[in-house]
Amino acid sequence: MNRNENVWTDAKCAALRVEFLTSCEELFLYAKAIYSAMMWGREVNEKNRVIQEKNNSVK
């Protein structure tokens, strides 16, 4: 299983933990939103890592 599939599985599990969803469609949409947020966060972390590496190499 690749990393993106693991993130998708984590997002689905997180969506299943909430009690305010009333249909399968809502569950899917909520899981998709969580997945998108997790992928965005991963991208931001990677950009920050690159910036910090550049800053450390200048010192």
N, CA, C and O atoms as a printed pandas DataFrame, in Angstrom:
     atom_number atom_name residue_name chain_id  residue_number  x_coord  y_coord  z_coord
0              1         N          MET        A               1    0.846   -1.180    0.000
1              2        CA          MET        A               1    0.000    0.000    0.000
2              3         C          MET        A               1    0.888    1.238    0.000
3              4         O          MET        A               1    1.803    1.343    0.817
4              5         N          ASN        A               2    0.628    2.182   -0.911
5              6        CA          ASN        A               2    1.478    3.367   -0.941
6              7         C          ASN        A               2    1.007    4.406    0.081
7              8         O          ASN        A               2   -0.021    4.234    0.736
8              9         N          ARG        A               3    1.778    5.480    0.199
9             10        CA          ARG        A               3    1.509    6.499    1.226
10            11         C          ARG        A               3    0.160    7.176    1.040
11            12         O          ARG        A               3   -0.537    7.437    2.020
12            13         N          ASN        A               4   -0.221    7.466   -0.208
13            14        CA          ASN        A               4   -1.494    8.131   -0.444
14            15         C          ASN        A               4   -2.670    7.247   -0.054
15            16         O          ASN        A               4   -3.682    7.742    0.441
16            17         N          GLU        A               5   -2.544    5.949   -0.273
17            18        CA          GLU        A               5   -3.602    5.026    0.137
18            19         C          GLU        A               5   -3.705    4.982    1.660
19            20         O          GLU        A               5   -4.801    4.871    2.210
20            21         N          ASN        A               6   -2.565    5.069    2.338
21            22        CA          ASN        A               6   -2.582    5.114    3.802
22            23         C          ASN        A               6   -3.276    6.379    4.301
23            24         O          ASN        A               6   -4.031    6.342    5.273
24            25         N          VAL        A               7   -3.014    7.496    3.628
25            26        CA          VAL        A               7   -3.661    8.755    4.009
26            27         C          VAL        A               7   -5.161    8.647    3.775
27            28         O          VAL        A               7   -5.951    9.095    4.606
28            29         N          TRP        A               8   -5.561    8.058    2.650
29            30        CA          TRP        A               8   -6.986    7.892    2.354
30            31         C          TRP        A               8   -7.655    7.001    3.408
31            32         O          TRP        A               8   -8.769    7.286    3.847
32            33         N          THR        A               9   -6.985    5.945    3.803
33            34        CA          THR        A               9   -7.516    5.072    4.848
34            35         C          THR        A               9   -7.648    5.825    6.167
35            36         O          THR        A               9   -8.659    5.690    6.857
36            37         N          ASP        A              10   -6.647    6.611    6.522
37            38        CA          ASP        A              10   -6.712    7.413    7.750
38            39         C          ASP        A              10   -7.857    8.421    7.694
39            40         O          ASP        A              10   -8.548    8.643    8.688
40            41         N          ALA        A              11   -8.052    9.030    6.521
41            42        CA          ALA        A              11   -9.130   10.009    6.365
42            43         C          ALA        A              11  -10.497    9.351    6.529
43            44         O          ALA        A              11  -11.385    9.906    7.176
44            45         N          LYS        A              12  -10.662    8.168    5.942
45            46        CA          LYS        A              12  -11.939    7.452    6.088
46            47         C          LYS        A              12  -12.183    7.075    7.546
47            48         O          LYS        A              12  -13.303    7.202    8.041
48            49         N          CYS        A              13  -11.151    6.618    8.229
49            50        CA          CYS        A              13  -11.298    6.245    9.643
50            51         C          CYS        A              13  -11.668    7.460   10.486
51            52         O          CYS        A              13  -12.498    7.365   11.391
52            53         N          ALA        A              14  -11.051    8.603   10.189
53            54        CA          ALA        A              14  -11.374    9.833   10.927
54            55         C          ALA        A              14  -12.815   10.242   10.663
55            56         O          ALA        A              14  -13.514   10.668   11.583
56            57         N          ALA        A              15  -13.269   10.119    9.418
57            58        CA          ALA        A              15  -14.649   10.481    9.085
58            59         C          ALA        A              15  -15.649    9.560    9.781
59            60         O          ALA        A              15  -16.740    9.991   10.156
60            61         N          LEU        A              16  -15.282    8.314    9.948
61            62        CA          LEU        A              16  -16.183    7.367   10.618
62            63         C          LEU        A              16  -16.349    7.663   12.103
63            64         O          LEU        A              16  -17.318    7.217   12.717
64            65         N          ARG        A              17  -15.419    8.407   12.684
65            66        CA          ARG        A              17  -15.476    8.688   14.126
66            67         C          ARG        A              17  -16.480    9.777   14.502
67            68         O          ARG        A              17  -16.868    9.883   15.665
68            69         N          VAL        A              18  -16.905   10.588   13.526
69            70        CA          VAL        A              18  -17.827   11.672   13.854
70            71         C          VAL        A              18  -19.263   11.162   13.832
71            72         O          VAL        A              18  -19.576   10.179   13.161
72            73         N          GLU        A              19  -20.114   11.830   14.562
73            74        CA          GLU        A              19  -21.496   11.364   14.696
74            75         C          GLU        A              19  -22.503   12.212   13.935
75            76         O          GLU        A              19  -23.683   11.863   13.902
76            77         N          PHE        A              20  -22.077   13.323   13.316
77            78        CA          PHE        A              20  -23.034   14.222   12.694
78            79         C          PHE        A              20  -23.311   13.915   11.220
79            80         O          PHE        A              20  -24.135   14.587   10.601
80            81         N          LEU        A              21  -22.644   12.926   10.656
81            82        CA          LEU        A              21  -22.877   12.575    9.257
82            83         C          LEU        A              21  -24.098   11.657    9.167
83            84         O          LEU        A              21  -24.265   10.742    9.973
84            85         N          THR        A              22  -24.947   11.921    8.167
85            86        CA          THR        A              22  -26.208   11.181    8.113
86            87         C          THR        A              22  -26.352   10.268    6.905
87            88         O          THR        A              22  -27.332    9.528    6.810
88            89         N          SER        A              23  -25.394   10.304    5.976
89            90        CA          SER        A              23  -25.500    9.445    4.797
90            91         C          SER        A              23  -24.115    9.014    4.329
91            92         O          SER        A              23  -23.097    9.567    4.746
92            93         N          CYS        A              24  -24.104    8.028    3.465
93            94        CA          CYS        A              24  -22.832    7.563    2.881
94            95         C          CYS        A              24  -22.188    8.664    2.055
95            96         O          CYS        A              24  -20.965    8.801    2.040
96            97         N          GLU        A              25  -23.016    9.453    1.366
97            98        CA          GLU        A              25  -22.474   10.543    0.564
98            99         C          GLU        A              25  -21.772   11.577    1.444
99           100         O          GLU        A              25  -20.683   12.045    1.108
100          101         N          GLU        A              26  -22.393   11.931    2.566
101          102        CA          GLU        A              26  -21.764   12.875    3.495
102          103         C          GLU        A              26  -20.465   12.308    4.040
103          104         O          GLU        A              26  -19.471   13.025    4.161
104          105         N          LEU        A              27  -20.471   11.029    4.367
105          106        CA          LEU        A              27  -19.267   10.371    4.876
106          107         C          LEU        A              27  -18.148   10.450    3.846
107          108         O          LEU        A              27  -17.014   10.783    4.190
108          109         N          PHE        A              28  -18.454   10.148    2.590
109          110        CA          PHE        A              28  -17.454   10.192    1.533
110          111         C          PHE        A              28  -16.921   11.612    1.353
111          112         O          PHE        A              28  -15.710   11.811    1.260
112          113         N          LEU        A              29  -17.820   12.602    1.304
113          114        CA          LEU        A              29  -17.396   13.988    1.115
114          115         C          LEU        A              29  -16.542   14.471    2.279
115          116         O          LEU        A              29  -15.560   15.185    2.075
116          117         N          TYR        A              30  -16.906   14.090    3.488
117          118        CA          TYR        A              30  -16.140   14.488    4.669
118          119         C          TYR        A              30  -14.764   13.834    4.656
119          120         O          TYR        A              30  -13.761   14.479    4.962
120          121         N          ALA        A              31  -14.718   12.551    4.302
121          122        CA          ALA        A              31  -13.437   11.844    4.209
122          123         C          ALA        A              31  -12.565   12.478    3.128
123          124         O          ALA        A              31  -11.351   12.599    3.297
124          125         N          LYS        A              32  -13.181   12.881    2.021
125          126        CA          LYS        A              32  -12.430   13.519    0.941
126          127         C          LYS        A              32  -11.864   14.860    1.396
127          128         O          LYS        A              32  -10.739   15.210    1.039
128          129         N          ALA        A              33  -12.634   15.614    2.180
129          130        CA          ALA        A              33  -12.148   16.900    2.701
130          131         C          ALA        A              33  -10.979   16.684    3.660
131          132         O          ALA        A              33   -9.994   17.422    3.620
132          133         N          ILE        A              34  -11.087   15.678    4.513
133          134        CA          ILE        A              34  -10.001   15.367    5.452
134          135         C          ILE        A              34   -8.755   14.945    4.678
135          136         O          ILE        A              34   -7.645   15.373    4.997
136          137         N          TYR        A              35   -8.940   14.109    3.666
137          138        CA          TYR        A              35   -7.825   13.662    2.833
138          139         C          TYR        A              35   -7.130   14.856    2.180
139          140         O          TYR        A              35   -5.903   14.947    2.185
140          141         N          SER        A              36   -7.919   15.764    1.623
141          142        CA          SER        A              36   -7.353   16.943    0.967
142          143         C          SER        A              36   -6.551   17.783    1.955
143          144         O          SER        A              36   -5.466   18.267    1.634
144          145         N          ALA        A              37   -7.087   17.950    3.142
145          146        CA          ALA        A              37   -6.381   18.727    4.167
146          147         C          ALA        A              37   -5.077   18.048    4.571
147          148         O          ALA        A              37   -4.060   18.714    4.766
148          149         N          MET        A              38   -5.106   16.740    4.694
149          150        CA          MET        A              38   -3.893   16.010    5.067
150          151         C          MET        A              38   -2.834   16.109    3.969
151          152         O          MET        A              38   -1.650   16.272    4.264
152          153         N          MET        A              39   -3.251   16.011    2.709
153          154        CA          MET        A              39   -2.303   16.111    1.599
154          155         C          MET        A              39   -1.743   17.526    1.503
155          156         O          MET        A              39   -0.553   17.702    1.245
156          157         N          TRP        A              40   -2.589   18.537    1.708
157          158        CA          TRP        A              40   -2.128   19.917    1.703
158          159         C          TRP        A              40   -1.099   20.124    2.815
159          160         O          TRP        A              40   -0.061   20.748    2.595
160          161         N          GLY        A              41   -1.387   19.604    4.002
161          162        CA          GLY        A              41   -0.458   19.727    5.123
162          163         C          GLY        A              41    0.878   19.073    4.824
163          164         O          GLY        A              41    1.928   19.601    5.189
164          165         N          ARG        A              42    0.842   17.938    4.170
165          166        CA          ARG        A              42    2.082   17.251    3.791
166          167         C          ARG        A              42    2.889   18.115    2.823
167          168         O          ARG        A              42    4.110   18.213    2.943
168          169         N          GLU        A              43    2.207   18.738    1.868
169          170        CA          GLU        A              43    2.876   19.604    0.895
170          171         C          GLU        A              43    3.506   20.818    1.579
171          172         O          GLU        A              43    4.635   21.195    1.264
172          173         N          VAL        A              44    2.787   21.417    2.496
173          174        CA          VAL        A              44    3.307   22.577    3.227
174          175         C          VAL        A              44    4.517   22.170    4.063
175          176         O          VAL        A              44    5.509   22.897    4.107
176          177         N          ASN        A              45    4.449   21.028    4.721
177          178        CA          ASN        A              45    5.579   20.556    5.519
178          179         C          ASN        A              45    6.813   20.328    4.653
179          180         O          ASN        A              45    7.930   20.642    5.064
180          181         N          GLU        A              46    6.612   19.785    3.459
181          182        CA          GLU        A              46    7.735   19.540    2.561
182          183         C          GLU        A              46    8.358   20.861    2.112
183          184         O          GLU        A              46    9.582   20.981    2.058
184          185         N          LYS        A              47    7.526   21.852    1.792
185          186        CA          LYS        A              47    8.048   23.163    1.394
186          187         C          LYS        A              47    8.827   23.804    2.542
187          188         O          LYS        A              47    9.886   24.393    2.324
188          189         N          ASN        A              48    8.305   23.689    3.753
189          190        CA          ASN        A              48    9.008   24.241    4.914
190          191         C          ASN        A              48   10.339   23.536    5.148
191          192         O          ASN        A              48   11.324   24.180    5.510
192          193         N          ARG        A              49   10.377   22.228    4.946
193          194        CA          ARG        A              49   11.617   21.472    5.107
194          195         C          ARG        A              49   12.668   21.957    4.123
195          196         O          ARG        A              49   13.830   22.129    4.492
196          197         N          VAL        A              50   12.272   22.181    2.872
197          198        CA          VAL        A              50   13.202   22.651    1.841
198          199         C          VAL        A              50   13.726   24.037    2.210
199          200         O          VAL        A              50   14.920   24.307    2.079
200          201         N          ILE        A              51   12.842   24.907    2.667
201          202        CA          ILE        A              51   13.258   26.262    3.064
202          203         C          ILE        A              51   14.248   26.204    4.218
203          204         O          ILE        A              51   15.258   26.908    4.209
204          205         N          GLN        A              52   13.963   25.370    5.210
205          206        CA          GLN        A              52   14.867   25.259    6.355
206          207         C          GLN        A              52   16.214   24.678    5.945
207          208         O          GLN        A              52   17.245   25.100    6.468
208          209         N          GLU        A              53   16.229   23.724    5.025
209          210        CA          GLU        A              53   17.502   23.179    4.550
210          211         C          GLU        A              53   18.321   24.257    3.856
211          212         O          GLU        A              53   19.537   24.330    4.031
212          213         N          LYS        A              54   17.646   25.100    3.062
213          214        CA          LYS        A              54   18.356   26.190    2.395
214          215         C          LYS        A              54   18.910   27.171    3.404
215          216         O          LYS        A              54   20.038   27.643    3.258
216          217         N          ASN        A              55   18.125   27.487    4.435
217          218        CA          ASN        A              55   18.575   28.404    5.478
218          219         C          ASN        A              55   19.760   27.837    6.251
219          220         O          ASN        A              55   20.686   28.571    6.596
220          221         N          ASN        A              56   19.734   26.549    6.519
221          222        CA          ASN        A              56   20.828   25.911    7.260
222          223         C          ASN        A              56   22.103   25.830    6.429
223          224         O          ASN        A              56   23.203   25.865    6.979
224          225         N          SER        A              57   21.966   25.723    5.118
225          226        CA          SER        A              57   23.160   25.639    4.276
226          227         C          SER        A              57   23.822   26.998    4.095
227          228         O          SER        A              57   24.998   27.066    3.738
228          229         N          VAL        A              58   23.094   28.070    4.333
229          230        CA          VAL        A              58   23.649   29.413    4.200
230          231         C          VAL        A              58   24.481   29.787    5.413
231          232         O          VAL        A              58   25.417   30.577    5.294
232          233         N          LYS        A              59   24.170   29.251    6.551
233          234        CA          LYS        A              59   24.873   29.602    7.793
234          235         C          LYS        A              59   26.308   29.216    7.777
235          236         O          LYS        A              59   27.021   29.450    8.753
